[in-house]
Amino acid sequence: MARWGMPSPRFALKGRNSDSGVTNIRNVSSPHWRRWLGVENRCVVPFTSFSENEILPDGKRPPVWFAFDETRPLAFFTGVWTRWTSVRKVKEGETTNDIFAFLTTEPNNIVGSIHPKAMPVILTKSEEIDLWMNTPIGEALKLQRPLPDDVLRIVARGDKEDMGGLVV
């Protein structure tokens, strides 16, 4: 078990007494993130579907769910993890946790129609998992790219009702 959210950069913590963490990592050239990009801190994050909130004209933000198809087969995000001691929630106080986040990239047209800023880096083949987990970072970061538009589709809109399978 791990908690979602890597340590926030120092500048983001000014005036705060807790750090809920950063869930999505895009700027891998930042010195803050580089320390966790070695093979010893890489992981894959399993998912069957993921959501982005759609902003409607009335201000509501319902989730839109993406997967490879309606059966929502198991897939993986590129992730990084570490063991970290910090105050995640003030009421918990200082705790030591395994924490993780996943990498993001430019969105493809499918995800970009809902979330134009970014999408998760998704691995579609076992060779890509091996590449992410075992190669030097320069080679591994070639995976930080959007999927082709025909790989993902919108499989649902609104709150997820079925609880079968992993959802991130």
mmCIF file of C-alpha atoms in Angstrom:
data_model
loop_
_atom_site.group_PDB
_atom_site.id
_atom_site.type_symbol
_atom_site.label_atom_id
_atom_site.label_comp_id
_atom_site.label_asym_id
_atom_site.label_seq_id
_atom_site.Cartn_x
_atom_site.Cartn_y
_atom_site.Cartn_z
ATOM 1 C CA MET A 1 0.000 0.000 0.000
ATOM 2 C CA ALA A 2 1.236 3.445 -0.863
ATOM 3 C CA ARG A 3 -0.199 6.934 -0.589
ATOM 4 C CA TRP A 4 -0.690 9.013 -3.715
ATOM 5 C CA GLY A 5 1.420 12.171 -3.760
ATOM 6 C CA MET A 6 5.182 12.670 -3.875
ATOM 7 C CA PRO A 7 6.762 15.424 -1.729
ATOM 8 C CA SER A 8 5.936 18.930 -2.960
ATOM 9 C CA PRO A 9 8.753 21.301 -3.956
ATOM 10 C CA ARG A 10 9.812 23.649 -1.145
ATOM 11 C CA PHE A 11 8.392 26.755 -2.832
ATOM 12 C CA ALA A 12 4.922 25.157 -2.801
ATOM 13 C CA LEU A 13 5.076 24.633 0.967
ATOM 14 C CA LYS A 14 5.763 28.240 2.026
ATOM 15 C CA GLY A 15 3.399 29.150 4.846
ATOM 16 C CA ARG A 16 1.921 25.645 5.070
ATOM 17 C CA ASN A 17 2.219 23.166 7.934
ATOM 18 C CA SER A 18 1.405 20.053 5.901
ATOM 19 C CA ASP A 19 2.154 18.562 2.489
ATOM 20 C CA SER A 20 -0.575 16.523 0.792
ATOM 21 C CA GLY A 21 1.864 15.816 -2.041
ATOM 22 C CA VAL A 22 2.060 16.128 -5.812
ATOM 23 C CA THR A 23 0.129 13.461 -7.693
ATOM 24 C CA ASN A 24 1.208 14.149 -11.286
ATOM 25 C CA ILE A 25 4.789 14.826 -12.404
ATOM 26 C CA ARG A 26 5.445 16.449 -15.753
ATOM 27 C CA ASN A 27 8.656 18.496 -15.521
ATOM 28 C CA VAL A 28 11.157 15.655 -15.136
ATOM 29 C CA SER A 29 14.069 18.039 -15.767
ATOM 30 C CA SER A 30 13.388 19.759 -12.425
ATOM 31 C CA PRO A 31 16.081 19.019 -9.811
ATOM 32 C CA HIS A 32 13.243 18.306 -7.372
ATOM 33 C CA TRP A 33 12.058 15.292 -9.414
ATOM 34 C CA ARG A 34 15.385 14.057 -10.839
ATOM 35 C CA ARG A 35 16.395 12.470 -7.519
ATOM 36 C CA TRP A 36 13.540 9.948 -7.876
ATOM 37 C CA LEU A 37 13.964 9.020 -11.545
ATOM 38 C CA GLY A 38 16.552 6.262 -11.025
ATOM 39 C CA VAL A 39 15.499 2.637 -11.444
ATOM 40 C CA GLU A 40 15.407 2.208 -7.641
ATOM 41 C CA ASN A 41 12.469 4.644 -7.401
ATOM 42 C CA ARG A 42 10.515 3.735 -10.520
ATOM 43 C CA CYS A 43 7.278 1.793 -10.360
ATOM 44 C CA VAL A 44 4.229 1.076 -12.446
ATOM 45 C CA VAL A 45 0.794 2.111 -11.247
ATOM 46 C CA PRO A 46 -1.971 -0.317 -12.259
ATOM 47 C CA PHE A 47 -5.318 1.011 -13.460
ATOM 48 C CA THR A 48 -8.361 -0.153 -15.371
ATOM 49 C CA SER A 49 -9.712 3.329 -16.117
ATOM 50 C CA PHE A 50 -8.907 6.885 -15.150
ATOM 51 C CA SER A 51 -10.907 10.077 -15.085
ATOM 52 C CA GLU A 52 -10.543 13.753 -15.779
ATOM 53 C CA ASN A 53 -13.160 16.287 -14.725
ATOM 54 C CA GLU A 54 -15.109 17.958 -17.506
ATOM 55 C CA ILE A 55 -15.953 21.606 -16.841
ATOM 56 C CA LEU A 56 -19.581 22.203 -17.817
ATOM 57 C CA PRO A 57 -21.160 25.615 -18.565
ATOM 58 C CA ASP A 58 -23.052 25.496 -15.236
ATOM 59 C CA GLY A 59 -19.757 25.089 -13.344
ATOM 60 C CA LYS A 60 -20.242 21.416 -12.492
ATOM 61 C CA ARG A 61 -17.214 19.156 -12.924
ATOM 62 C CA PRO A 62 -18.364 15.560 -13.520
ATOM 63 C CA PRO A 63 -15.700 12.930 -14.209
ATOM 64 C CA VAL A 64 -15.177 11.505 -17.684
ATOM 65 C CA TRP A 65 -13.695 7.984 -17.633
ATOM 66 C CA PHE A 66 -11.033 6.780 -20.098
ATOM 67 C CA ALA A 67 -9.870 3.215 -20.821
ATOM 68 C CA PHE A 68 -8.670 1.112 -23.743
ATOM 69 C CA ASP A 69 -12.218 -0.200 -24.219
ATOM 70 C CA GLU A 70 -15.461 -0.837 -22.331
ATOM 71 C CA THR A 71 -14.048 -3.966 -20.648
ATOM 72 C CA ARG A 72 -11.460 -1.731 -18.944
ATOM 73 C CA PRO A 73 -8.476 -4.075 -19.213
ATOM 74 C CA LEU A 74 -5.583 -3.715 -16.803
ATOM 75 C CA ALA A 75 -2.961 -1.171 -17.855
ATOM 76 C CA PHE A 76 -0.141 0.787 -16.203
ATOM 77 C CA PHE A 77 1.015 4.367 -15.660
ATOM 78 C CA THR A 78 4.733 5.171 -15.332
ATOM 79 C CA GLY A 79 5.314 6.018 -11.701
ATOM 80 C CA VAL A 80 7.914 6.955 -9.132
ATOM 81 C CA TRP A 81 7.851 6.211 -5.426
ATOM 82 C CA THR A 82 9.805 6.797 -2.247
ATOM 83 C CA ARG A 83 9.526 6.324 1.504
ATOM 84 C CA TRP A 84 9.015 9.757 3.075
ATOM 85 C CA THR A 85 8.505 11.212 6.542
ATOM 86 C CA SER A 86 6.363 14.330 6.671
ATOM 87 C CA VAL A 87 3.100 15.820 7.870
ATOM 88 C CA ARG A 88 0.600 14.837 5.178
ATOM 89 C CA LYS A 89 -2.444 15.760 7.266
ATOM 90 C CA VAL A 90 -2.179 17.981 10.347
ATOM 91 C CA LYS A 91 -4.546 15.759 12.341
ATOM 92 C CA GLU A 92 -2.264 12.728 11.702
ATOM 93 C CA GLY A 93 0.952 14.516 12.590
ATOM 94 C CA GLU A 94 4.261 13.317 11.223
ATOM 95 C CA THR A 95 4.102 9.895 9.538
ATOM 96 C CA THR A 96 6.413 7.779 7.410
ATOM 97 C CA ASN A 97 4.788 6.405 4.258
ATOM 98 C CA ASP A 98 5.544 4.817 0.939
ATOM 99 C CA ILE A 99 4.288 7.440 -1.510
ATOM 100 C CA PHE A 100 3.989 7.582 -5.289
ATOM 101 C CA ALA A 101 2.976 9.701 -8.251
ATOM 102 C CA PHE A 102 2.834 9.132 -11.968
ATOM 103 C CA LEU A 103 4.313 10.950 -14.914
ATOM 104 C CA THR A 104 2.204 13.039 -17.261
ATOM 105 C CA THR A 105 2.669 14.336 -20.783
ATOM 106 C CA GLU A 106 0.852 16.361 -23.422
ATOM 107 C CA PRO A 107 -2.656 14.967 -23.924
ATOM 108 C CA ASN A 108 -3.749 13.170 -27.054
ATOM 109 C CA ASN A 109 -6.905 14.473 -28.754
ATOM 110 C CA ILE A 110 -9.218 12.112 -26.832
ATOM 111 C CA VAL A 111 -8.057 13.142 -23.347
ATOM 112 C CA GLY A 112 -7.288 16.701 -24.487
ATOM 113 C CA SER A 113 -10.923 17.276 -25.397
ATOM 114 C CA ILE A 114 -11.706 17.046 -21.657
ATOM 115 C CA HIS A 115 -8.366 17.967 -20.045
ATOM 116 C CA PRO A 116 -6.228 20.056 -22.424
ATOM 117 C CA LYS A 117 -3.253 20.352 -20.038
ATOM 118 C CA ALA A 118 -1.943 16.786 -19.638
ATOM 119 C CA MET A 119 -2.582 13.057 -19.555
ATOM 120 C CA PRO A 120 -0.861 10.192 -17.699
ATOM 121 C CA VAL A 121 2.046 8.401 -19.359
ATOM 122 C CA ILE A 122 0.542 4.994 -20.143
ATOM 123 C CA LEU A 123 2.419 1.789 -20.895
ATOM 124 C CA THR A 124 0.678 -0.522 -23.367
ATOM 125 C CA LYS A 125 3.193 -3.376 -23.804
ATOM 126 C CA SER A 126 5.286 -5.525 -21.476
ATOM 127 C CA GLU A 127 8.400 -4.275 -23.311
ATOM 128 C CA GLU A 128 7.501 -0.732 -22.272
ATOM 129 C CA ILE A 129 7.174 -1.802 -18.636
ATOM 130 C CA ASP A 130 10.621 -3.411 -18.856
ATOM 131 C CA LEU A 131 12.046 -0.266 -20.471
ATOM 132 C CA TRP A 132 10.570 1.969 -17.745
ATOM 133 C CA MET A 133 11.710 -0.259 -14.895
ATOM 134 C CA ASN A 134 15.224 -1.160 -16.053
ATOM 135 C CA THR A 135 16.867 1.278 -18.465
ATOM 136 C CA PRO A 136 18.847 4.490 -17.951
ATOM 137 C CA ILE A 137 16.576 7.494 -17.490
ATOM 138 C CA GLY A 138 17.353 9.028 -20.899
ATOM 139 C CA GLU A 139 16.006 5.922 -22.606
ATOM 140 C CA ALA A 140 13.115 5.453 -20.161
ATOM 141 C CA LEU A 141 11.868 9.029 -20.625
ATOM 142 C CA LYS A 142 11.219 8.344 -24.312
ATOM 143 C CA LEU A 143 8.008 6.806 -22.951
ATOM 144 C CA GLN A 144 6.839 10.243 -21.763
ATOM 145 C CA ARG A 145 4.573 10.782 -24.763
ATOM 146 C CA PRO A 146 0.829 10.800 -25.407
ATOM 147 C CA LEU A 147 -0.806 7.638 -26.686
ATOM 148 C CA PRO A 148 -2.106 7.668 -30.258
ATOM 149 C CA ASP A 149 -5.693 8.941 -30.439
ATOM 150 C CA ASP A 150 -7.116 5.544 -31.384
ATOM 151 C CA VAL A 151 -5.795 3.750 -28.265
ATOM 152 C CA LEU A 152 -8.011 5.328 -25.574
ATOM 153 C CA ARG A 153 -11.719 6.021 -25.562
ATOM 154 C CA ILE A 154 -14.284 7.550 -23.255
ATOM 155 C CA VAL A 155 -16.009 4.619 -21.544
ATOM 156 C CA ALA A 156 -18.274 6.450 -19.083
ATOM 157 C CA ARG A 157 -19.325 9.849 -17.808
ATOM 158 C CA GLY A 158 -20.234 10.736 -14.235
ATOM 159 C CA ASP A 159 -19.448 9.050 -10.953
ATOM 160 C CA LYS A 160 -18.153 5.495 -11.199
ATOM 161 C CA GLU A 161 -20.848 3.103 -10.039
ATOM 162 C CA ASP A 162 -19.308 -0.351 -10.472
ATOM 163 C CA MET A 163 -16.530 -1.044 -8.015
ATOM 164 C CA GLY A 164 -15.020 -4.030 -9.801
ATOM 165 C CA GLY A 165 -11.382 -3.469 -10.680
ATOM 166 C CA LEU A 166 -8.769 -0.908 -9.858
ATOM 167 C CA VAL A 167 -9.535 2.706 -10.558
ATOM 168 C CA VAL A 168 -7.076 5.553 -10.178
#
